[in-house]
mmCIF file with all atom_site columns, C-alpha atoms and ligand atoms in Angstrom:
data_model
loop_
_atom_site.group_PDB
_atom_site.id
_atom_site.type_symbol
_atom_site.label_atom_id
_atom_site.label_alt_id
_atom_site.label_comp_id
_atom_site.label_asym_id
_atom_site.label_entity_id
_atom_site.label_seq_id
_atom_site.pdbx_PDB_ins_code
_atom_site.Cartn_x
_atom_site.Cartn_y
_atom_site.Cartn_z
_atom_site.occupancy
_atom_site.B_iso_or_equiv
_atom_site.pdbx_formal_charge
_atom_site.auth_seq_id
_atom_site.auth_comp_id
_atom_site.auth_asym_id
_atom_site.auth_atom_id
_atom_site.pdbx_PDB_model_num
ATOM   1   C  CA  . MET M 1 1   ? -113.090 168.423 -2.463  1.00 0.00 ? 1   MET M CA  1
ATOM   2   C  CA  . MET M 1 2   ? -109.867 166.676 -3.650  1.00 0.00 ? 2   MET M CA  1
ATOM   3   C  CA  . SER M 1 3   ? -110.695 162.888 -4.760  1.00 0.00 ? 3   SER M CA  1
ATOM   4   C  CA  . PHE M 1 4   ? -108.262 159.551 -4.849  1.00 0.00 ? 4   PHE M CA  1
ATOM   5   C  CA  . TYR M 1 5   ? -105.767 159.698 -8.693  1.00 0.00 ? 5   TYR M CA  1
ATOM   6   C  CA  . MET M 1 6   ? -104.085 156.905 -9.390  1.00 0.00 ? 6   MET M CA  1
ATOM   7   C  CA  . ARG M 1 7   ? -101.343 157.533 -11.965 1.00 0.00 ? 7   ARG M CA  1
ATOM   8   C  CA  . PHE M 1 8   ? -100.503 153.909 -14.176 1.00 0.00 ? 8   PHE M CA  1
ATOM   9   C  CA  . ASP M 1 9   ? -97.462  153.351 -15.920 1.00 0.00 ? 9   ASP M CA  1
ATOM   10  C  CA  . ILE M 1 10  ? -96.175  150.272 -18.948 1.00 0.00 ? 10  ILE M CA  1
ATOM   11  C  CA  . ILE M 1 11  ? -93.186  150.492 -20.641 1.00 0.00 ? 11  ILE M CA  1
ATOM   12  C  CA  . THR M 1 12  ? -92.873  148.331 -23.368 1.00 0.00 ? 12  THR M CA  1
ATOM   13  C  CA  . ILE M 1 13  ? -91.861  147.316 -26.211 1.00 0.00 ? 13  ILE M CA  1
ATOM   14  C  CA  . PHE M 1 14  ? -95.919  147.410 -27.467 1.00 0.00 ? 14  PHE M CA  1
ATOM   15  C  CA  . PRO M 1 15  ? -96.552  150.505 -26.664 1.00 0.00 ? 15  PRO M CA  1
ATOM   16  C  CA  . HIS M 1 16  ? -100.446 150.330 -29.065 1.00 0.00 ? 16  HIS M CA  1
ATOM   17  C  CA  . LEU M 1 17  ? -101.166 146.763 -27.751 1.00 0.00 ? 17  LEU M CA  1
ATOM   18  C  CA  . LEU M 1 18  ? -103.848 147.414 -24.546 1.00 0.00 ? 18  LEU M CA  1
ATOM   19  C  CA  . ASP M 1 19  ? -105.022 151.523 -26.438 1.00 0.00 ? 19  ASP M CA  1
ATOM   20  C  CA  . SER M 1 20  ? -107.978 150.059 -27.463 1.00 0.00 ? 20  SER M CA  1
ATOM   21  C  CA  . TYR M 1 21  ? -108.851 147.997 -23.722 1.00 0.00 ? 21  TYR M CA  1
ATOM   22  C  CA  . THR M 1 22  ? -108.186 150.767 -22.360 1.00 0.00 ? 22  THR M CA  1
ATOM   23  C  CA  . ASN M 1 23  ? -109.861 153.324 -24.238 1.00 0.00 ? 23  ASN M CA  1
ATOM   24  C  CA  . GLU M 1 24  ? -113.508 151.783 -23.820 1.00 0.00 ? 24  GLU M CA  1
ATOM   25  C  CA  . SER M 1 25  ? -116.344 150.362 -21.803 1.00 0.00 ? 25  SER M CA  1
ATOM   26  C  CA  . LEU M 1 26  ? -115.092 151.740 -17.061 1.00 0.00 ? 26  LEU M CA  1
ATOM   27  C  CA  . LEU M 1 27  ? -111.533 152.858 -18.122 1.00 0.00 ? 27  LEU M CA  1
ATOM   28  C  CA  . LYS M 1 28  ? -112.109 155.511 -20.377 1.00 0.00 ? 28  LYS M CA  1
ATOM   29  C  CA  . ARG M 1 29  ? -115.250 156.315 -18.025 1.00 0.00 ? 29  ARG M CA  1
ATOM   30  C  CA  . ALA M 1 30  ? -112.926 156.638 -15.659 1.00 0.00 ? 30  ALA M CA  1
ATOM   31  C  CA  . GLN M 1 31  ? -109.695 158.260 -17.205 1.00 0.00 ? 31  GLN M CA  1
ATOM   32  C  CA  . LYS M 1 32  ? -112.515 161.161 -18.758 1.00 0.00 ? 32  LYS M CA  1
ATOM   33  C  CA  . ASN M 1 33  ? -113.670 161.566 -14.951 1.00 0.00 ? 33  ASN M CA  1
ATOM   34  C  CA  . ASN M 1 34  ? -109.340 162.162 -13.854 1.00 0.00 ? 34  ASN M CA  1
ATOM   35  C  CA  . LEU M 1 35  ? -109.813 159.378 -11.250 1.00 0.00 ? 35  LEU M CA  1
ATOM   36  C  CA  . LEU M 1 36  ? -107.019 157.806 -12.935 1.00 0.00 ? 36  LEU M CA  1
ATOM   37  C  CA  . SER M 1 37  ? -104.923 157.649 -16.164 1.00 0.00 ? 37  SER M CA  1
ATOM   38  C  CA  . ILE M 1 38  ? -102.915 154.486 -17.995 1.00 0.00 ? 38  ILE M CA  1
ATOM   39  C  CA  . ASN M 1 39  ? -100.046 155.392 -19.607 1.00 0.00 ? 39  ASN M CA  1
ATOM   40  C  CA  . THR M 1 40  ? -98.066  153.262 -22.329 1.00 0.00 ? 40  THR M CA  1
ATOM   41  C  CA  . HIS M 1 41  ? -93.932  154.052 -22.779 1.00 0.00 ? 41  HIS M CA  1
ATOM   42  C  CA  . ASP M 1 42  ? -91.696  152.608 -26.025 1.00 0.00 ? 42  ASP M CA  1
ATOM   43  C  CA  . LEU M 1 43  ? -89.105  150.309 -23.945 1.00 0.00 ? 43  LEU M CA  1
ATOM   44  C  CA  . ARG M 1 44  ? -87.157  150.971 -26.987 1.00 0.00 ? 44  ARG M CA  1
ATOM   45  C  CA  . ALA M 1 45  ? -87.137  154.912 -27.173 1.00 0.00 ? 45  ALA M CA  1
ATOM   46  C  CA  . HIS M 1 46  ? -84.982  155.032 -23.980 1.00 0.00 ? 46  HIS M CA  1
ATOM   47  C  CA  . THR M 1 47  ? -81.855  152.538 -25.632 1.00 0.00 ? 47  THR M CA  1
ATOM   48  C  CA  . ASN M 1 48  ? -78.142  153.635 -26.401 1.00 0.00 ? 48  ASN M CA  1
ATOM   49  C  CA  . ASP M 1 49  ? -78.428  150.770 -29.124 1.00 0.00 ? 49  ASP M CA  1
ATOM   50  C  CA  . PRO M 1 50  ? -78.515  153.315 -32.644 1.00 0.00 ? 50  PRO M CA  1
ATOM   51  C  CA  . HIS M 1 51  ? -80.920  150.079 -34.075 1.00 0.00 ? 51  HIS M CA  1
ATOM   52  C  CA  . ASN M 1 52  ? -82.985  150.171 -30.653 1.00 0.00 ? 52  ASN M CA  1
ATOM   53  C  CA  . LYS M 1 53  ? -82.543  146.514 -29.511 1.00 0.00 ? 53  LYS M CA  1
ATOM   54  C  CA  . VAL M 1 54  ? -83.695  145.620 -26.014 1.00 0.00 ? 54  VAL M CA  1
ATOM   55  C  CA  . ASP M 1 55  ? -82.499  142.484 -26.027 1.00 0.00 ? 55  ASP M CA  1
ATOM   56  C  CA  . ASP M 1 56  ? -78.966  140.342 -26.157 1.00 0.00 ? 56  ASP M CA  1
ATOM   57  C  CA  . THR M 1 57  ? -78.278  136.563 -25.883 1.00 0.00 ? 57  THR M CA  1
ATOM   58  C  CA  . PRO M 1 58  ? -78.023  135.303 -22.230 1.00 0.00 ? 58  PRO M CA  1
ATOM   59  C  CA  . TYR M 1 59  ? -74.489  135.066 -20.882 1.00 0.00 ? 59  TYR M CA  1
ATOM   60  C  CA  . GLY M 1 60  ? -73.177  131.410 -20.805 1.00 0.00 ? 60  GLY M CA  1
ATOM   61  C  CA  . GLY M 1 61  ? -75.736  130.811 -23.753 1.00 0.00 ? 61  GLY M CA  1
ATOM   62  C  CA  . GLY M 1 62  ? -78.806  128.945 -23.711 1.00 0.00 ? 62  GLY M CA  1
ATOM   63  C  CA  . PRO M 1 63  ? -81.365  129.578 -26.046 1.00 0.00 ? 63  PRO M CA  1
ATOM   64  C  CA  . GLY M 1 64  ? -83.427  132.565 -26.178 1.00 0.00 ? 64  GLY M CA  1
ATOM   65  C  CA  . MET M 1 65  ? -83.198  136.368 -25.911 1.00 0.00 ? 65  MET M CA  1
ATOM   66  C  CA  . VAL M 1 66  ? -82.958  138.427 -22.800 1.00 0.00 ? 66  VAL M CA  1
ATOM   67  C  CA  . TYR M 1 67  ? -83.966  141.171 -22.030 1.00 0.00 ? 67  TYR M CA  1
ATOM   68  C  CA  . GLN M 1 68  ? -81.444  143.904 -21.265 1.00 0.00 ? 68  GLN M CA  1
ATOM   69  C  CA  . VAL M 1 69  ? -81.174  145.811 -17.347 1.00 0.00 ? 69  VAL M CA  1
ATOM   70  C  CA  . GLU M 1 70  ? -80.318  149.508 -19.217 1.00 0.00 ? 70  GLU M CA  1
ATOM   71  C  CA  . PRO M 1 71  ? -83.116  150.444 -21.112 1.00 0.00 ? 71  PRO M CA  1
ATOM   72  C  CA  . VAL M 1 72  ? -85.123  149.189 -18.539 1.00 0.00 ? 72  VAL M CA  1
ATOM   73  C  CA  . VAL M 1 73  ? -83.279  151.098 -16.301 1.00 0.00 ? 73  VAL M CA  1
ATOM   74  C  CA  . GLN M 1 74  ? -83.253  154.281 -18.417 1.00 0.00 ? 74  GLN M CA  1
ATOM   75  C  CA  . ALA M 1 75  ? -87.283  154.222 -19.023 1.00 0.00 ? 75  ALA M CA  1
ATOM   76  C  CA  . LEU M 1 76  ? -87.105  154.216 -15.205 1.00 0.00 ? 76  LEU M CA  1
ATOM   77  C  CA  . GLU M 1 77  ? -85.831  156.820 -14.630 1.00 0.00 ? 77  GLU M CA  1
ATOM   78  C  CA  . ALA M 1 78  ? -87.372  159.516 -16.905 1.00 0.00 ? 78  ALA M CA  1
ATOM   79  C  CA  . LEU M 1 79  ? -90.883  158.592 -15.468 1.00 0.00 ? 79  LEU M CA  1
ATOM   80  C  CA  . PRO M 1 80  ? -92.818  160.870 -13.293 1.00 0.00 ? 80  PRO M CA  1
ATOM   81  C  CA  . ARG M 1 81  ? -92.806  159.525 -9.845  1.00 0.00 ? 81  ARG M CA  1
ATOM   82  C  CA  . ASP M 1 82  ? -95.436  160.222 -7.514  1.00 0.00 ? 82  ASP M CA  1
ATOM   83  C  CA  . LYS M 1 83  ? -95.023  160.014 -3.773  1.00 0.00 ? 83  LYS M CA  1
ATOM   84  C  CA  . LYS M 1 84  ? -96.044  156.693 -3.051  1.00 0.00 ? 84  LYS M CA  1
ATOM   85  C  CA  . SER M 1 85  ? -95.153  154.949 -6.162  1.00 0.00 ? 85  SER M CA  1
ATOM   86  C  CA  . THR M 1 86  ? -94.393  151.136 -6.697  1.00 0.00 ? 86  THR M CA  1
ATOM   87  C  CA  . VAL M 1 87  ? -92.077  149.114 -9.626  1.00 0.00 ? 87  VAL M CA  1
ATOM   88  C  CA  . ILE M 1 88  ? -93.527  146.021 -10.837 1.00 0.00 ? 88  ILE M CA  1
ATOM   89  C  CA  . LEU M 1 89  ? -92.456  142.753 -12.713 1.00 0.00 ? 89  LEU M CA  1
ATOM   90  C  CA  . THR M 1 90  ? -94.910  141.753 -14.980 1.00 0.00 ? 90  THR M CA  1
ATOM   91  C  CA  . SER M 1 91  ? -93.221  137.473 -14.376 1.00 0.00 ? 91  SER M CA  1
ATOM   92  C  CA  . PRO M 1 92  ? -94.397  134.070 -14.767 1.00 0.00 ? 92  PRO M CA  1
ATOM   93  C  CA  . ARG M 1 93  ? -92.317  133.461 -11.504 1.00 0.00 ? 93  ARG M CA  1
ATOM   94  C  CA  . GLY M 1 94  ? -94.116  136.407 -9.327  1.00 0.00 ? 94  GLY M CA  1
ATOM   95  C  CA  . THR M 1 95  ? -95.863  135.662 -6.368  1.00 0.00 ? 95  THR M CA  1
ATOM   96  C  CA  . PRO M 1 96  ? -99.443  134.906 -7.266  1.00 0.00 ? 96  PRO M CA  1
ATOM   97  C  CA  . PHE M 1 97  ? -101.840 137.760 -8.455  1.00 0.00 ? 97  PHE M CA  1
ATOM   98  C  CA  . SER M 1 98  ? -105.021 137.677 -5.662  1.00 0.00 ? 98  SER M CA  1
ATOM   99  C  CA  . GLN M 1 99  ? -107.749 140.537 -4.891  1.00 0.00 ? 99  GLN M CA  1
ATOM   100 C  CA  . LYS M 1 100 ? -106.732 140.461 -1.418  1.00 0.00 ? 100 LYS M CA  1
ATOM   101 C  CA  . MET M 1 101 ? -103.496 142.524 -3.368  1.00 0.00 ? 101 MET M CA  1
ATOM   102 C  CA  . ALA M 1 102 ? -105.216 144.308 -5.323  1.00 0.00 ? 102 ALA M CA  1
ATOM   103 C  CA  . LYS M 1 103 ? -106.920 146.100 -2.567  1.00 0.00 ? 103 LYS M CA  1
ATOM   104 C  CA  . GLN M 1 104 ? -103.531 146.674 -0.856  1.00 0.00 ? 104 GLN M CA  1
ATOM   105 C  CA  . LEU M 1 105 ? -101.927 148.044 -4.839  1.00 0.00 ? 105 LEU M CA  1
ATOM   106 C  CA  . SER M 1 106 ? -104.398 150.290 -4.586  1.00 0.00 ? 106 SER M CA  1
ATOM   107 C  CA  . LYS M 1 107 ? -103.967 151.839 -1.480  1.00 0.00 ? 107 LYS M CA  1
ATOM   108 C  CA  . TYR M 1 108 ? -100.604 153.706 -3.854  1.00 0.00 ? 108 TYR M CA  1
ATOM   109 C  CA  . ASP M 1 109 ? -100.626 157.080 -6.006  1.00 0.00 ? 109 ASP M CA  1
ATOM   110 C  CA  . GLN M 1 110 ? -99.356  155.266 -9.110  1.00 0.00 ? 110 GLN M CA  1
ATOM   111 C  CA  . LEU M 1 111 ? -98.006  151.696 -10.158 1.00 0.00 ? 111 LEU M CA  1
ATOM   112 C  CA  . ILE M 1 112 ? -95.371  151.160 -12.699 1.00 0.00 ? 112 ILE M CA  1
ATOM   113 C  CA  . PHE M 1 113 ? -95.365  148.457 -14.820 1.00 0.00 ? 113 PHE M CA  1
ATOM   114 C  CA  . VAL M 1 114 ? -92.125  146.376 -16.344 1.00 0.00 ? 114 VAL M CA  1
ATOM   115 C  CA  . CYS M 1 115 ? -93.034  144.095 -18.756 1.00 0.00 ? 115 CYS M CA  1
ATOM   116 C  CA  . PRO M 1 116 ? -90.323  142.312 -20.559 1.00 0.00 ? 116 PRO M CA  1
ATOM   117 C  CA  . ARG M 1 117 ? -91.126  139.476 -23.811 1.00 0.00 ? 117 ARG M CA  1
ATOM   118 C  CA  . TYR M 1 118 ? -89.052  136.405 -25.013 1.00 0.00 ? 118 TYR M CA  1
ATOM   119 C  CA  . GLU M 1 119 ? -86.607  134.553 -22.114 1.00 0.00 ? 119 GLU M CA  1
ATOM   120 C  CA  . GLY M 1 120 ? -85.826  137.194 -19.322 1.00 0.00 ? 120 GLY M CA  1
ATOM   121 C  CA  . ILE M 1 121 ? -84.410  140.041 -18.077 1.00 0.00 ? 121 ILE M CA  1
ATOM   122 C  CA  . ASP M 1 122 ? -81.644  140.460 -16.627 1.00 0.00 ? 122 ASP M CA  1
ATOM   123 C  CA  . GLU M 1 123 ? -81.561  139.349 -13.070 1.00 0.00 ? 123 GLU M CA  1
ATOM   124 C  CA  . ARG M 1 124 ? -79.172  143.036 -12.190 1.00 0.00 ? 124 ARG M CA  1
ATOM   125 C  CA  . ILE M 1 125 ? -82.762  144.512 -12.750 1.00 0.00 ? 125 ILE M CA  1
ATOM   126 C  CA  . LYS M 1 126 ? -83.748  143.274 -9.121  1.00 0.00 ? 126 LYS M CA  1
ATOM   127 C  CA  . LYS M 1 127 ? -82.743  146.219 -7.889  1.00 0.00 ? 127 LYS M CA  1
ATOM   128 C  CA  . TYR M 1 128 ? -84.924  148.739 -9.127  1.00 0.00 ? 128 TYR M CA  1
ATOM   129 C  CA  . ILE M 1 129 ? -88.516  146.821 -9.455  1.00 0.00 ? 129 ILE M CA  1
ATOM   130 C  CA  . ASP M 1 130 ? -90.675  146.625 -6.151  1.00 0.00 ? 130 ASP M CA  1
ATOM   131 C  CA  . LYS M 1 131 ? -92.422  144.030 -6.940  1.00 0.00 ? 131 LYS M CA  1
ATOM   132 C  CA  . GLU M 1 132 ? -92.709  140.485 -9.227  1.00 0.00 ? 132 GLU M CA  1
ATOM   133 C  CA  . ILE M 1 133 ? -95.844  139.408 -10.088 1.00 0.00 ? 133 ILE M CA  1
ATOM   134 C  CA  . SER M 1 134 ? -97.686  136.990 -11.657 1.00 0.00 ? 134 SER M CA  1
ATOM   135 C  CA  . ILE M 1 135 ? -101.315 136.175 -12.986 1.00 0.00 ? 135 ILE M CA  1
ATOM   136 C  CA  . GLY M 1 136 ? -101.376 132.509 -13.195 1.00 0.00 ? 136 GLY M CA  1
ATOM   137 C  CA  . PRO M 1 137 ? -99.653  128.790 -13.285 1.00 0.00 ? 137 PRO M CA  1
ATOM   138 C  CA  . TYR M 1 138 ? -99.310  129.524 -17.295 1.00 0.00 ? 138 TYR M CA  1
ATOM   139 C  CA  . VAL M 1 139 ? -96.828  131.481 -19.229 1.00 0.00 ? 139 VAL M CA  1
ATOM   140 C  CA  . LEU M 1 140 ? -97.567  134.294 -21.557 1.00 0.00 ? 140 LEU M CA  1
ATOM   141 C  CA  . ASN M 1 141 ? -95.714  136.258 -24.513 1.00 0.00 ? 141 ASN M CA  1
ATOM   142 C  CA  . GLY M 1 142 ? -95.592  138.796 -22.304 1.00 0.00 ? 142 GLY M CA  1
ATOM   143 C  CA  . GLY M 1 143 ? -96.209  140.874 -19.155 1.00 0.00 ? 143 GLY M CA  1
ATOM   144 C  CA  . GLU M 1 144 ? -98.491  143.473 -21.070 1.00 0.00 ? 144 GLU M CA  1
ATOM   145 C  CA  . ILE M 1 145 ? -101.748 141.139 -20.549 1.00 0.00 ? 145 ILE M CA  1
ATOM   146 C  CA  . ALA M 1 146 ? -101.012 140.632 -16.178 1.00 0.00 ? 146 ALA M CA  1
ATOM   147 C  CA  . ALA M 1 147 ? -100.712 144.298 -16.419 1.00 0.00 ? 147 ALA M CA  1
ATOM   148 C  CA  . MET M 1 148 ? -104.096 144.823 -18.057 1.00 0.00 ? 148 MET M CA  1
ATOM   149 C  CA  . VAL M 1 149 ? -105.546 142.497 -15.308 1.00 0.00 ? 149 VAL M CA  1
ATOM   150 C  CA  . VAL M 1 150 ? -104.065 143.977 -12.956 1.00 0.00 ? 150 VAL M CA  1
ATOM   151 C  CA  . ILE M 1 151 ? -104.830 147.412 -13.599 1.00 0.00 ? 151 ILE M CA  1
ATOM   152 C  CA  . GLU M 1 152 ? -108.498 146.663 -14.161 1.00 0.00 ? 152 GLU M CA  1
ATOM   153 C  CA  . ALA M 1 153 ? -108.855 145.026 -10.681 1.00 0.00 ? 153 ALA M CA  1
ATOM   154 C  CA  . VAL M 1 154 ? -107.001 148.123 -9.121  1.00 0.00 ? 154 VAL M CA  1
ATOM   155 C  CA  . SER M 1 155 ? -108.899 150.420 -10.571 1.00 0.00 ? 155 SER M CA  1
ATOM   156 C  CA  . ARG M 1 156 ? -112.239 148.653 -8.673  1.00 0.00 ? 156 ARG M CA  1
ATOM   157 C  CA  . TYR M 1 157 ? -111.479 149.938 -5.910  1.00 0.00 ? 157 TYR M CA  1
ATOM   158 C  CA  . ILE M 1 158 ? -110.219 152.978 -7.500  1.00 0.00 ? 158 ILE M CA  1
ATOM   159 C  CA  . PRO M 1 159 ? -113.164 155.468 -5.657  1.00 0.00 ? 159 PRO M CA  1
ATOM   160 C  CA  . GLY M 1 160 ? -115.992 156.302 -8.381  1.00 0.00 ? 160 GLY M CA  1
ATOM   161 C  CA  . VAL M 1 161 ? -114.861 153.635 -11.004 1.00 0.00 ? 161 VAL M CA  1
ATOM   162 C  CA  . LEU M 1 162 ? -117.503 152.192 -10.585 1.00 0.00 ? 162 LEU M CA  1
ATOM   163 C  CA  . GLY M 1 163 ? -121.038 153.384 -11.129 1.00 0.00 ? 163 GLY M CA  1
ATOM   164 C  CA  . LYS M 1 164 ? -124.149 153.433 -9.193  1.00 0.00 ? 164 LYS M CA  1
ATOM   165 C  CA  . GLU M 1 165 ? -124.765 149.755 -11.382 1.00 0.00 ? 165 GLU M CA  1
ATOM   166 C  CA  . GLU M 1 166 ? -122.040 148.531 -10.806 1.00 0.00 ? 166 GLU M CA  1
ATOM   167 C  CA  . SER M 1 167 ? -121.167 149.415 -7.324  1.00 0.00 ? 167 SER M CA  1
ATOM   168 C  CA  . LEU M 1 168 ? -124.791 147.574 -6.120  1.00 0.00 ? 168 LEU M CA  1
ATOM   169 C  CA  . VAL M 1 169 ? -123.390 144.324 -8.442  1.00 0.00 ? 169 VAL M CA  1
ATOM   170 C  CA  . GLU M 1 170 ? -120.224 145.332 -5.678  1.00 0.00 ? 170 GLU M CA  1
ATOM   171 C  CA  . GLU M 1 171 ? -122.481 144.693 -2.860  1.00 0.00 ? 171 GLU M CA  1
ATOM   172 C  CA  . SER M 1 172 ? -124.063 141.092 -3.839  1.00 0.00 ? 172 SER M CA  1
ATOM   173 C  CA  . PHE M 1 173 ? -120.345 139.777 -4.539  1.00 0.00 ? 173 PHE M CA  1
ATOM   174 C  CA  . SER M 1 174 ? -118.319 138.250 -1.041  1.00 0.00 ? 174 SER M CA  1
ATOM   175 C  CA  . GLN M 1 175 ? -114.846 139.631 0.166   1.00 0.00 ? 175 GLN M CA  1
ATOM   176 C  CA  . GLU M 1 176 ? -113.365 137.471 -2.225  1.00 0.00 ? 176 GLU M CA  1
ATOM   177 C  CA  . GLY M 1 177 ? -114.689 139.947 -5.109  1.00 0.00 ? 177 GLY M CA  1
ATOM   178 C  CA  . VAL M 1 178 ? -116.587 136.839 -6.591  1.00 0.00 ? 178 VAL M CA  1
ATOM   179 C  CA  . LEU M 1 179 ? -120.551 136.050 -7.201  1.00 0.00 ? 179 LEU M CA  1
ATOM   180 C  CA  . GLU M 1 180 ? -121.998 133.594 -4.736  1.00 0.00 ? 180 GLU M CA  1
ATOM   181 C  CA  . TYR M 1 181 ? -124.867 132.831 -5.683  1.00 0.00 ? 181 TYR M CA  1
ATOM   182 C  CA  . PRO M 1 182 ? -126.489 131.660 -9.235  1.00 0.00 ? 182 PRO M CA  1
ATOM   183 C  CA  . GLN M 1 183 ? -128.784 135.844 -11.429 1.00 0.00 ? 183 GLN M CA  1
ATOM   184 C  CA  . TYR M 1 184 ? -131.223 135.284 -13.607 1.00 0.00 ? 184 TYR M CA  1
ATOM   185 C  CA  . THR M 1 185 ? -132.675 137.866 -16.357 1.00 0.00 ? 185 THR M CA  1
ATOM   186 C  CA  . ARG M 1 186 ? -135.177 137.803 -18.934 1.00 0.00 ? 186 ARG M CA  1
ATOM   187 C  CA  . PRO M 1 187 ? -137.007 135.789 -20.209 1.00 0.00 ? 187 PRO M CA  1
ATOM   188 C  CA  . GLU M 1 188 ? -138.603 133.296 -17.834 1.00 0.00 ? 188 GLU M CA  1
ATOM   189 C  CA  . THR M 1 189 ? -138.601 130.072 -19.516 1.00 0.00 ? 189 THR M CA  1
ATOM   190 C  CA  . PHE M 1 190 ? -135.343 129.522 -22.070 1.00 0.00 ? 190 PHE M CA  1
ATOM   191 C  CA  . ARG M 1 191 ? -136.196 125.984 -24.237 1.00 0.00 ? 191 ARG M CA  1
ATOM   192 C  CA  . GLY M 1 192 ? -137.868 124.751 -21.411 1.00 0.00 ? 192 GLY M CA  1
ATOM   193 C  CA  . SER M 1 193 ? -135.425 126.216 -19.365 1.00 0.00 ? 193 SER M CA  1
ATOM   194 C  CA  . TRP M 1 194 ? -137.106 128.159 -16.137 1.00 0.00 ? 194 TRP M CA  1
ATOM   195 C  CA  . VAL M 1 195 ? -135.871 130.303 -13.875 1.00 0.00 ? 195 VAL M CA  1
ATOM   196 C  CA  . PRO M 1 196 ? -136.815 129.729 -9.893  1.00 0.00 ? 196 PRO M CA  1
ATOM   197 C  CA  . LYS M 1 197 ? -139.683 130.326 -9.366  1.00 0.00 ? 197 LYS M CA  1
ATOM   198 C  CA  . ILE M 1 198 ? -139.199 131.841 -6.078  1.00 0.00 ? 198 ILE M CA  1
ATOM   199 C  CA  . LEU M 1 199 ? -137.041 134.362 -7.373  1.00 0.00 ? 199 LEU M CA  1
ATOM   200 C  CA  . LEU M 1 200 ? -140.492 135.704 -9.264  1.00 0.00 ? 200 LEU M CA  1
ATOM   201 C  CA  . SER M 1 201 ? -142.552 135.214 -5.704  1.00 0.00 ? 201 SER M CA  1
ATOM   202 C  CA  . GLY M 1 202 ? -141.426 138.679 -4.506  1.00 0.00 ? 202 GLY M CA  1
ATOM   203 C  CA  . ASN M 1 203 ? -140.419 137.366 -1.528  1.00 0.00 ? 203 ASN M CA  1
ATOM   204 C  CA  . HIS M 1 204 ? -137.694 139.245 -0.229  1.00 0.00 ? 204 HIS M CA  1
ATOM   205 C  CA  . LYS M 1 205 ? -137.553 137.255 2.920   1.00 0.00 ? 205 LYS M CA  1
ATOM   206 C  CA  . LYS M 1 206 ? -138.113 133.077 0.774   1.00 0.00 ? 206 LYS M CA  1
ATOM   207 C  CA  . ILE M 1 207 ? -135.883 134.624 -1.940  1.00 0.00 ? 207 ILE M CA  1
ATOM   208 C  CA  . ALA M 1 208 ? -132.846 136.223 0.628   1.00 0.00 ? 208 ALA M CA  1
ATOM   209 C  CA  . GLU M 1 209 ? -132.899 132.236 1.998   1.00 0.00 ? 209 GLU M CA  1
ATOM   210 C  CA  . TRP M 1 210 ? -132.356 130.695 -1.367  1.00 0.00 ? 210 TRP M CA  1
ATOM   211 C  CA  . ARG M 1 211 ? -129.894 133.256 -2.649  1.00 0.00 ? 211 ARG M CA  1
ATOM   212 C  CA  . ALA M 1 212 ? -127.969 131.791 1.279   1.00 0.00 ? 212 ALA M CA  1
ATOM   213 C  CA  . LYS M 1 213 ? -129.138 128.239 0.413   1.00 0.00 ? 213 LYS M CA  1
ATOM   214 C  CA  . LYS M 1 214 ? -127.134 127.925 -3.082  1.00 0.00 ? 214 LYS M CA  1
ATOM   215 C  CA  . SER M 1 215 ? -124.160 130.249 -2.311  1.00 0.00 ? 215 SER M CA  1
ATOM   216 C  CA  . PRO M 1 216 ? -121.057 128.106 -2.002  1.00 0.00 ? 216 PRO M CA  1
ATOM   217 C  CA  . LYS M 1 217 ? -120.692 129.088 1.745   1.00 0.00 ? 217 LYS M CA  1
ATOM   218 C  CA  . GLY M 1 218 ? -123.520 128.283 2.878   1.00 0.00 ? 218 GLY M CA  1
ATOM   219 C  CA  . ALA M 1 219 ? -124.900 132.267 3.350   1.00 0.00 ? 219 ALA M CA  1
ATOM   220 C  CA  . THR M 1 220 ? -124.055 135.857 1.600   1.00 0.00 ? 220 THR M CA  1
HETATM 221 CL CL1 . 6GU R 2 .   ? -96.816  138.619 -15.350 1.00 0.00 ? 301 6GU R CL1 1
HETATM 222 N  N1  . 6GU R 2 .   ? -96.280  137.152 -17.574 1.00 0.00 ? 301 6GU R N1  1
HETATM 223 C  C1  . 6GU R 2 .   ? -95.261  136.415 -18.104 1.00 0.00 ? 301 6GU R C1  1
HETATM 224 N  N2  . 6GU R 2 .   ? -95.072  136.867 -19.508 1.00 0.00 ? 301 6GU R N2  1
HETATM 225 N  N3  . 6GU R 2 .   ? -96.253  135.617 -18.309 1.00 0.00 ? 301 6GU R N3  1
HETATM 226 C  C2  . 6GU R 2 .   ? -97.480  134.631 -17.181 1.00 0.00 ? 301 6GU R C2  1
HETATM 227 C  C3  . 6GU R 2 .   ? -97.687  135.706 -16.079 1.00 0.00 ? 301 6GU R C3  1
HETATM 228 C  C4  . 6GU R 2 .   ? -96.804  136.670 -16.584 1.00 0.00 ? 301 6GU R C4  1
HETATM 229 N  N4  . 6GU R 2 .   ? -98.090  135.893 -15.169 1.00 0.00 ? 301 6GU R N4  1
HETATM 230 C  C5  . 6GU R 2 .   ? -98.867  134.174 -15.701 1.00 0.00 ? 301 6GU R C5  1
HETATM 231 N  N5  . 6GU R 2 .   ? -97.889  133.579 -17.427 1.00 0.00 ? 301 6GU R N5  1
#
């Protein structure tokens, strides 16, 4: 049986920034098992400028630099495109990222991220992007970490990415993906602080009731 395969592409001036992260743990295993691929592309390889410049001063004046539209569009055009793909601009002005969005994005075959640095990007890029996403109400130096956040949250929905152990944990998560009740593991006592006795009782009905009571919404 042909399994679902998802392709992630990141256009950035720091193509190696995320290498060590994507080559460890679950994302490493998922790539080895051909469930997904994470491909970074150096924006500077797509300039027509002899110095590989990707930004310039803003028209109308003002501080900082602005990403030029041409290298980004050329980088986008150089990418192989899967049937169901979408282009995402990472930006603090974007739509706030959420668990629900992660699930929706996992239905695509390919997510392409454009990750600007500096002050922003020439507005004419809008014609070439489908979505603008922010990961929270704060400003980052660039969109690379934001793209990584989105990729990791989305990859959890790709069948086979989570192994048996992680899937089991997943079942005790609420729909929004947040663990609801407090957890404990060995030792039973740590510096005078005890694990609630009910969890050691072996009474599964009582344990379930306790967990329901301890969950913010009152039920698991
Ligand atoms: Cl996606 N990019 C940048 N530069 N800053 C952010 C962000 C993205 N999301 C929150 N802050």
